[in-house]
The first five atom37 places (N, CA, C, CB, O) and aatype in JSON, in Angstrom:
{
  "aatype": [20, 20, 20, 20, 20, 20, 20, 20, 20, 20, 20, 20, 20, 20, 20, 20, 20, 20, 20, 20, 20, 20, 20, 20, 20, 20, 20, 20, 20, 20, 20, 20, 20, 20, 20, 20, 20, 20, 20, 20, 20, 20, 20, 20, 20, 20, 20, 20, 20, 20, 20, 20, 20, 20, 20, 20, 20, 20, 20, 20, 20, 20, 20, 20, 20, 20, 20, 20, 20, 20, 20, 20, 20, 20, 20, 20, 20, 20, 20, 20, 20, 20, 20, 20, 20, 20, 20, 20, 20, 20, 20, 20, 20, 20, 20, 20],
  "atom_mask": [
    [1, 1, 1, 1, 1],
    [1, 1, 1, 1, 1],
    [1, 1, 1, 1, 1],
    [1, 1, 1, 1, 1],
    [1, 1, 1, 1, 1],
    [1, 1, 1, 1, 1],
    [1, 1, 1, 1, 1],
    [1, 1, 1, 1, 1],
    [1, 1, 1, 1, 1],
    [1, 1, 1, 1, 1],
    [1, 1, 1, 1, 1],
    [1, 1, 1, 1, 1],
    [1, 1, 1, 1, 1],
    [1, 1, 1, 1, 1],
    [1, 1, 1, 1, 1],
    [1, 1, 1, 1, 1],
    [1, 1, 1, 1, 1],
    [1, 1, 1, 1, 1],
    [1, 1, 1, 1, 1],
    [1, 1, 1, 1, 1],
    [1, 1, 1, 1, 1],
    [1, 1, 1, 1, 1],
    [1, 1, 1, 1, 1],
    [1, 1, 1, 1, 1],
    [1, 1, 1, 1, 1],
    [1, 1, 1, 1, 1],
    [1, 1, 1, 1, 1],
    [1, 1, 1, 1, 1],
    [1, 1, 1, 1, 1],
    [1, 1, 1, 1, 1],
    [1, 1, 1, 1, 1],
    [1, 1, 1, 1, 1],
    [1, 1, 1, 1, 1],
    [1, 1, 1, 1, 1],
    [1, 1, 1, 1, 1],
    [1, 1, 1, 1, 1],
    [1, 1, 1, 1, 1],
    [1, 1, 1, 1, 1],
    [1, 1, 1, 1, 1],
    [1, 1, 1, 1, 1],
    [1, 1, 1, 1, 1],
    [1, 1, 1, 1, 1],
    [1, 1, 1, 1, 1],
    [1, 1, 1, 1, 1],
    [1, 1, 1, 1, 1],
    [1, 1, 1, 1, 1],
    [1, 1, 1, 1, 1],
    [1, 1, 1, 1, 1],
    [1, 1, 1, 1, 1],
    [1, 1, 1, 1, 1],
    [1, 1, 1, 1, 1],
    [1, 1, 1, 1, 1],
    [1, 1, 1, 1, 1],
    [1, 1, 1, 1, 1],
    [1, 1, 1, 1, 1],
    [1, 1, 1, 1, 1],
    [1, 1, 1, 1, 1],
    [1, 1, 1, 1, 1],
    [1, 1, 1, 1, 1],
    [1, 1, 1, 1, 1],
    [1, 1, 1, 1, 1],
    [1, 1, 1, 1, 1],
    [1, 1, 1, 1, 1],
    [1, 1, 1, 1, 1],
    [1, 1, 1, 1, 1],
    [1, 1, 1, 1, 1],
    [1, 1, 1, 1, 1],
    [1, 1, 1, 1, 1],
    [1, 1, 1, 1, 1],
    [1, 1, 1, 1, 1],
    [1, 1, 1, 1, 1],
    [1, 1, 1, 1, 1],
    [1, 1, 1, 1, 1],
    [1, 1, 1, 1, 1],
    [1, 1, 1, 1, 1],
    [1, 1, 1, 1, 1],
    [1, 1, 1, 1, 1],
    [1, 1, 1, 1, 1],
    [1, 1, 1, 1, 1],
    [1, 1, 1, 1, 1],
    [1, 1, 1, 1, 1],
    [1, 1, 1, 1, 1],
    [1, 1, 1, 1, 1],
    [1, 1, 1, 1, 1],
    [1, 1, 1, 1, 1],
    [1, 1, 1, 1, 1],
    [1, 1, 1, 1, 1],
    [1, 1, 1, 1, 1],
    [1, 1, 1, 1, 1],
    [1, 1, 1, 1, 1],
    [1, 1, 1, 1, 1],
    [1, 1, 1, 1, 1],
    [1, 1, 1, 1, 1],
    [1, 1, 1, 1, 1],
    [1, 1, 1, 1, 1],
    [1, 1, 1, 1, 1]
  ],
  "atom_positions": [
    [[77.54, 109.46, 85.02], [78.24, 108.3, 85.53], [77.61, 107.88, 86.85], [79.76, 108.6, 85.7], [77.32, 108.68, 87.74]],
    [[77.42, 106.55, 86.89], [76.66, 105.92, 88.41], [78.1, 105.44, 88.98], [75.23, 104.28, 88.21], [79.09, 104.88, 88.51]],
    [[77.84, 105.81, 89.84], [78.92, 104.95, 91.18], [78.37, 103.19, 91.98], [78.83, 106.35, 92.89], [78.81, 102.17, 92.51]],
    [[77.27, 103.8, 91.59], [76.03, 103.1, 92.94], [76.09, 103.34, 94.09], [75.95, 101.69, 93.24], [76.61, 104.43, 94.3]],
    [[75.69, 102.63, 95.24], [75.71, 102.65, 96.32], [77.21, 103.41, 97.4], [75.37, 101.33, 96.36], [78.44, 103.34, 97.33]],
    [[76.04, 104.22, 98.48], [77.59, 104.84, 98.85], [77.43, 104.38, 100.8], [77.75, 107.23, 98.37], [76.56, 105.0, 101.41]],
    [[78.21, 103.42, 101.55], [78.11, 103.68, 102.81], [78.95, 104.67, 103.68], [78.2, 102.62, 103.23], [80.17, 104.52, 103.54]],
    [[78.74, 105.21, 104.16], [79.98, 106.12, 105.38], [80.0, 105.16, 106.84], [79.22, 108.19, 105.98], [79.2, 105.37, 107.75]],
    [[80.85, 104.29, 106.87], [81.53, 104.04, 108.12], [82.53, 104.45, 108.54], [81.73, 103.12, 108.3], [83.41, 104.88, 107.8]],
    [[82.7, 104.39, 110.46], [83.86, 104.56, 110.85], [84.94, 103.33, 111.74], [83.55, 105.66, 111.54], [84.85, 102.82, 112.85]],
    [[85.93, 103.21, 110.65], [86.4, 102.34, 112.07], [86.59, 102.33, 113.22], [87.15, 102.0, 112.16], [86.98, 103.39, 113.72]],
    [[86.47, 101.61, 113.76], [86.67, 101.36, 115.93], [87.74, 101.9, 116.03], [86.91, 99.58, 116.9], [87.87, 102.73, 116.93]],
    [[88.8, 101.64, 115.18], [90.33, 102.22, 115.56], [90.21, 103.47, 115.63], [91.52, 101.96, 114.58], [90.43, 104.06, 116.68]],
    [[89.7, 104.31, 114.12], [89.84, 105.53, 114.08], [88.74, 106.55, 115.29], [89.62, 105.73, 112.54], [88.84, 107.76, 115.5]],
    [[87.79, 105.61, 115.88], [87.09, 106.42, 116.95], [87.47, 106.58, 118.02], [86.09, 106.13, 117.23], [87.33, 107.52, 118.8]],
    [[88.24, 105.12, 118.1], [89.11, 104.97, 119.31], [89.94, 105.82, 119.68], [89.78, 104.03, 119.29], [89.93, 106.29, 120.81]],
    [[91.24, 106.29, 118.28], [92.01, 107.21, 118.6], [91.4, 108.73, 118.77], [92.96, 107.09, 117.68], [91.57, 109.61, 119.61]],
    [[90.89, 108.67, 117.98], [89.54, 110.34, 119.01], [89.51, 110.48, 120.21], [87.7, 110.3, 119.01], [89.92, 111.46, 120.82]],
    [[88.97, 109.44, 120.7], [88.59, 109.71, 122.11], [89.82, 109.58, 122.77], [87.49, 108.77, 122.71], [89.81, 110.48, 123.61]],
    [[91.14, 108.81, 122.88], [92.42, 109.01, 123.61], [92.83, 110.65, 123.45], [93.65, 107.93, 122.94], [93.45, 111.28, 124.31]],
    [[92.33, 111.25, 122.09], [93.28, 112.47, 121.77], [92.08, 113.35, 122.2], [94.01, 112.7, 120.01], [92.78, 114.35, 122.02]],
    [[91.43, 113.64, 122.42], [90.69, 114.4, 122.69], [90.8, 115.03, 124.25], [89.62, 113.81, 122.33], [90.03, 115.88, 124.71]],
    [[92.02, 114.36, 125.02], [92.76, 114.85, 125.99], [93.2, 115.96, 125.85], [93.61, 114.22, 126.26], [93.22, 116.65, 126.87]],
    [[93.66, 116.51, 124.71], [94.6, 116.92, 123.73], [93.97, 118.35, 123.6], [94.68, 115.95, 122.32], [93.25, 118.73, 122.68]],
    [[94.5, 119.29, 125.0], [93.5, 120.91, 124.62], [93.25, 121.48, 123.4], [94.08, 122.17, 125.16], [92.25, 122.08, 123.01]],
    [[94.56, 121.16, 122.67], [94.5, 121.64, 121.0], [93.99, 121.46, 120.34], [95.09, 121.55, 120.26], [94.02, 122.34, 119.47]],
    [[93.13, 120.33, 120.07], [92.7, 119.8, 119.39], [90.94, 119.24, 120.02], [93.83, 118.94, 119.06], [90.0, 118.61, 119.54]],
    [[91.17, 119.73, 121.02], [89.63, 119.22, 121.85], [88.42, 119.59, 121.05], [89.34, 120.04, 123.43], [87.65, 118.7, 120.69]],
    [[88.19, 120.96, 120.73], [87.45, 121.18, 119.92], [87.1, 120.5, 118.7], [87.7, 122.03, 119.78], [85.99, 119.95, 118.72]],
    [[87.87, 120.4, 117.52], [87.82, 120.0, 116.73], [87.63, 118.28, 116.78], [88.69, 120.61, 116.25], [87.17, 117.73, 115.78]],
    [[88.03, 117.44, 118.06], [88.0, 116.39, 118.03], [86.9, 115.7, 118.63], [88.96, 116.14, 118.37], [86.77, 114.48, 118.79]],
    [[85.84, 116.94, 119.03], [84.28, 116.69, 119.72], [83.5, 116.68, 118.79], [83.68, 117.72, 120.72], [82.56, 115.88, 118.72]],
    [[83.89, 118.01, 117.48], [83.3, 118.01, 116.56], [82.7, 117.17, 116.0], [83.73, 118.33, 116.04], [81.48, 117.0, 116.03]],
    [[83.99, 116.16, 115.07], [84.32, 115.33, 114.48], [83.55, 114.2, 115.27], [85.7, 115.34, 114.29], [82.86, 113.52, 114.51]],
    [[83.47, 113.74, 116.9], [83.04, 112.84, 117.17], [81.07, 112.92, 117.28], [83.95, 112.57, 118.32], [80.22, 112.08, 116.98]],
    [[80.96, 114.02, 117.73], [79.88, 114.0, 117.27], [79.36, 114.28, 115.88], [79.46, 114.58, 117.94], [78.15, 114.28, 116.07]],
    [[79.55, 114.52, 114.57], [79.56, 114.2, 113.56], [79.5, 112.21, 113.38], [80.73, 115.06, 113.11], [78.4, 111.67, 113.3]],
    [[80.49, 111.59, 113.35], [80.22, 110.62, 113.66], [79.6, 108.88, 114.39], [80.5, 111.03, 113.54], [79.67, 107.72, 113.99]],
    [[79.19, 109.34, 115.24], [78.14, 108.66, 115.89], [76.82, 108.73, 115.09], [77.98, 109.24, 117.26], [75.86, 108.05, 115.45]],
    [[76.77, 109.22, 114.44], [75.48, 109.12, 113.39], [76.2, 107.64, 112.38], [75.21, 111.07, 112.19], [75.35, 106.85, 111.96]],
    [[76.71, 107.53, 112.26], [77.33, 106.53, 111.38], [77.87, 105.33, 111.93], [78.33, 107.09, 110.71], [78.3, 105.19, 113.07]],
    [[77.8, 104.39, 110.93], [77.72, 102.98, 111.27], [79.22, 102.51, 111.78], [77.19, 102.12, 109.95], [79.67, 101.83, 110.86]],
    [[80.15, 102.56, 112.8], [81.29, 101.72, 112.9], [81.29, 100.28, 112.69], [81.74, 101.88, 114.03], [80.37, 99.52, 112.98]],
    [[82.98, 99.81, 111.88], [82.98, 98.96, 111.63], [83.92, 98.6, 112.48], [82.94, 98.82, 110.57], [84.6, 99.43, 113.09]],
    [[84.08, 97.09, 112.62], [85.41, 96.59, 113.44], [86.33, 96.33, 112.54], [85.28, 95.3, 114.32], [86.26, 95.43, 111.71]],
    [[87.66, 97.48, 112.7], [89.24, 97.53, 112.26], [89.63, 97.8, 113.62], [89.82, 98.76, 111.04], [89.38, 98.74, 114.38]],
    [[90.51, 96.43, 113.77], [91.37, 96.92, 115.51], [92.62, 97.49, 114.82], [91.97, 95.29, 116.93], [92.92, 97.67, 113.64]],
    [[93.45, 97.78, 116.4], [94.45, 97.88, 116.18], [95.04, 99.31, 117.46], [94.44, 97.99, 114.57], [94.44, 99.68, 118.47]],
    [[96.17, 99.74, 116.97], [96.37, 100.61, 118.17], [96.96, 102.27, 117.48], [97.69, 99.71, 119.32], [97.15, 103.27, 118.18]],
    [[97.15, 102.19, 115.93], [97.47, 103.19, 115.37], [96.58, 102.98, 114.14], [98.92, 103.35, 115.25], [96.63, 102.02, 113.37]],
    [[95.45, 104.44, 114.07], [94.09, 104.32, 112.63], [95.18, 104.07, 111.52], [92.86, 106.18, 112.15], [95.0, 103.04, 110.88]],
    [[96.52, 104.98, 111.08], [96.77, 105.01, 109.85], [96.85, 104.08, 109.48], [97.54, 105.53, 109.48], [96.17, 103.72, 108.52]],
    [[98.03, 102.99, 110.32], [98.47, 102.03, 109.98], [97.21, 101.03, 109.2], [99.17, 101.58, 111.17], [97.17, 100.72, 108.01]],
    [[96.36, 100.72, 110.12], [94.85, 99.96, 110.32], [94.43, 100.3, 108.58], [93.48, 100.93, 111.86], [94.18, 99.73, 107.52]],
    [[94.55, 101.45, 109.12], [93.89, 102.03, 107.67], [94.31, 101.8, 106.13], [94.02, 103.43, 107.71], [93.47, 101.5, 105.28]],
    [[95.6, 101.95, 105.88], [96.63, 101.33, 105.05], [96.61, 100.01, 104.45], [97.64, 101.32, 105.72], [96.93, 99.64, 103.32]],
    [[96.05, 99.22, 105.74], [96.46, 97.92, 105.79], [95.1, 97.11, 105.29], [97.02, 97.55, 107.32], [95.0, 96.01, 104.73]],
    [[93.92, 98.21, 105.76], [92.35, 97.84, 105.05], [92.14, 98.06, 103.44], [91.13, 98.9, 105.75], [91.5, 97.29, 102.72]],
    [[92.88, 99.41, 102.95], [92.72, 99.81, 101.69], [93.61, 99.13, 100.55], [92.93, 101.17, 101.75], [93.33, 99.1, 99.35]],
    [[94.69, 98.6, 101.14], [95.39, 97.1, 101.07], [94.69, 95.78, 100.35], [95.59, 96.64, 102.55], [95.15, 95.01, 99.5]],
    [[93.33, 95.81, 101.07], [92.66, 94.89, 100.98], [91.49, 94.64, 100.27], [92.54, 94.72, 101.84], [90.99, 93.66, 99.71]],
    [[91.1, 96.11, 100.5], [89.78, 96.69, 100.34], [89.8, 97.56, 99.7], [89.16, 97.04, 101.28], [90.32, 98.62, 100.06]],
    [[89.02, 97.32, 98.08], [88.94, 98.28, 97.46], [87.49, 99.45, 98.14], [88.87, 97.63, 95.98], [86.28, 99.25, 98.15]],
    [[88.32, 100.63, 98.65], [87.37, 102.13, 99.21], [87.93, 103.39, 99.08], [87.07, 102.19, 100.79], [89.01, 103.44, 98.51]],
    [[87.58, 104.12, 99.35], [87.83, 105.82, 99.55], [87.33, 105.91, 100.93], [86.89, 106.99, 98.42], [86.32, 105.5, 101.49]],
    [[88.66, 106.76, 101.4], [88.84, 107.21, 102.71], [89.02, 108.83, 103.51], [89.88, 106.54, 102.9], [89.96, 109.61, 103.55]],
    [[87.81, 108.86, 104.01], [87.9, 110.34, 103.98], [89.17, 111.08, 105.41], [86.02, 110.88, 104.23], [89.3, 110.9, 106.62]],
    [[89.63, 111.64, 104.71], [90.76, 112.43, 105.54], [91.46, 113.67, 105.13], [91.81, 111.59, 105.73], [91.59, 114.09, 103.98]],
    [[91.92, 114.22, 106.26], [92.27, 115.75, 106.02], [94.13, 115.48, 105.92], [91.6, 117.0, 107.63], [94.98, 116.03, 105.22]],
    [[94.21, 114.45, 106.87], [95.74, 114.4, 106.65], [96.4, 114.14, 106.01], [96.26, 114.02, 107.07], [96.31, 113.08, 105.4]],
    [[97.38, 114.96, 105.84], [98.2, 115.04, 104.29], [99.0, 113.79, 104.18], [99.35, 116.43, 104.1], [99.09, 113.43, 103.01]],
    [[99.6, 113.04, 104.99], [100.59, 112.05, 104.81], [99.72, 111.0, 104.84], [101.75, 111.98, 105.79], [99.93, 109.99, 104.17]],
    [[98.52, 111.18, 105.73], [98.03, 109.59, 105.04], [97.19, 109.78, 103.71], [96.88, 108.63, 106.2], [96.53, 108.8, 103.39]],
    [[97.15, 110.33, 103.3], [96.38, 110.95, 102.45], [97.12, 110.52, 100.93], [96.29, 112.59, 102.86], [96.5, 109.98, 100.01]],
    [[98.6, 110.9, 100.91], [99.86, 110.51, 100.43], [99.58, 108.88, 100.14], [101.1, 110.88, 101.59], [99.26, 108.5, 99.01]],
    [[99.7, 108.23, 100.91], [99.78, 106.71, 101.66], [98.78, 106.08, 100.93], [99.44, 106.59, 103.41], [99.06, 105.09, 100.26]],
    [[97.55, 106.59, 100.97], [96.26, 105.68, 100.51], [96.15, 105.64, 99.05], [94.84, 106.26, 101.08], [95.56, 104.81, 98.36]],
    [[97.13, 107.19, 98.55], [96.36, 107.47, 96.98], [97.55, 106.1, 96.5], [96.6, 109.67, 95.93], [97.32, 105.08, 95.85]],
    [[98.94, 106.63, 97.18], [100.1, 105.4, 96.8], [99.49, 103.72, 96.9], [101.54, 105.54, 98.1], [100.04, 102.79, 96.3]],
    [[98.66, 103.61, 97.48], [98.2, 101.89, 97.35], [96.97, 101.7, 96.5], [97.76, 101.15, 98.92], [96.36, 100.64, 96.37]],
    [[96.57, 103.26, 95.74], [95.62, 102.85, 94.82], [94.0, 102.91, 95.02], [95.98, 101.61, 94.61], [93.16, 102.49, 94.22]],
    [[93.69, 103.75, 96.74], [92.98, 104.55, 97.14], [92.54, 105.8, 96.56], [93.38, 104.66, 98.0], [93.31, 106.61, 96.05]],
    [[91.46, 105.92, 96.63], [91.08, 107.55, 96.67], [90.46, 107.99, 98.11], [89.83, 107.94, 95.42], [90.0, 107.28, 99.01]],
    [[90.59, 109.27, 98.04], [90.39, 110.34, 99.1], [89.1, 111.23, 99.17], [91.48, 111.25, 98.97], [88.7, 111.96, 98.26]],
    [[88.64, 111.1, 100.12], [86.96, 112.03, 100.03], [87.78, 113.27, 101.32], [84.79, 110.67, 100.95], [88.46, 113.03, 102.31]],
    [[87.37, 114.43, 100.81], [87.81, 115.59, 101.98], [86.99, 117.1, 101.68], [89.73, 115.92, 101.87], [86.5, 117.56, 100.65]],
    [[87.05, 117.37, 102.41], [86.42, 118.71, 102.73], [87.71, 120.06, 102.25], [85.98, 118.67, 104.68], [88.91, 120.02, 102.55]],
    [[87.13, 120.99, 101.59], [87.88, 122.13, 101.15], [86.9, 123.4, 100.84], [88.71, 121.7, 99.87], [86.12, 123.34, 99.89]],
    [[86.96, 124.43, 101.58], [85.49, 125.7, 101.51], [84.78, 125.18, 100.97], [85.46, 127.13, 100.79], [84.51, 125.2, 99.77]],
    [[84.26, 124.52, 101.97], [82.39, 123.92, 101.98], [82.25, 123.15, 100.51], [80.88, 125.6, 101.98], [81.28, 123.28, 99.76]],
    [[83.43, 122.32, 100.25], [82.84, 121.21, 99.35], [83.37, 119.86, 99.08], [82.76, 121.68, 98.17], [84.59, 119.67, 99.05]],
    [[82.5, 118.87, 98.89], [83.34, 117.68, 98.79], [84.46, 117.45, 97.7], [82.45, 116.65, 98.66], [84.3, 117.83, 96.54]],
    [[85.62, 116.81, 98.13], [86.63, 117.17, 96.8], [87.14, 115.26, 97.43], [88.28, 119.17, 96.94], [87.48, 114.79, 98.51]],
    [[86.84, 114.58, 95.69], [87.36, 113.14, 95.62], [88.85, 113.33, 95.14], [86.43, 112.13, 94.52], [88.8, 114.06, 94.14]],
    [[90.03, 113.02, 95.4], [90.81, 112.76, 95.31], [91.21, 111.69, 94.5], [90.97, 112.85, 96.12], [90.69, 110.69, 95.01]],
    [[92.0, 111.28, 93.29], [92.99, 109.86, 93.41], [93.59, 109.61, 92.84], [92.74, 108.82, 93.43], [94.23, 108.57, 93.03]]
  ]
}
């Protein structure tokens, strides 16, 4: 089966909220990770002031797959007819 073409962007929103939370001792680590992981990749402009919402509201619109670990949005995206790209012991797992 061909898919075709695959891009990985990140939205502005969702980088945005990185860098506010990355205040966030708990999560500092993991949220440097993640940002450097990303900067290799192309951001797109989705404003806004909360990613999920943003996010919801793109997949809404936009037929994509959205990669995420979180369970409730995760919930959210498959419910509007999304699929899910995520990480589980070292492998990609599509969701939908």
């Amino acid at each position: 089966m061909e898919i075709g073409s695959i891009s990985f962007v990140v939205p502005e929103v969702v980088k945005n909220e990185l860098i506010r939370l990355q205040n966030n001792p708990e999560k500092k680590q993991e949220i440097e990770t993640t940002l450097n992981f990303i900067k290799k990749l192309k951001t797109i402009s989705i404003q806004g002031n909360f990613a999920d919402k943003e996010l919801i509201e793109y997949v809404k619109n936009n037929r994509s797959i959205v990669g995420t670990m979180d369970r409730a949005l995760k919930k959210q995206i498959k419910q509007e007819g999304s699929s899910i790209l995520s990480f589980s012991q070292d492998k990609i797992i599509l969701e939908s």
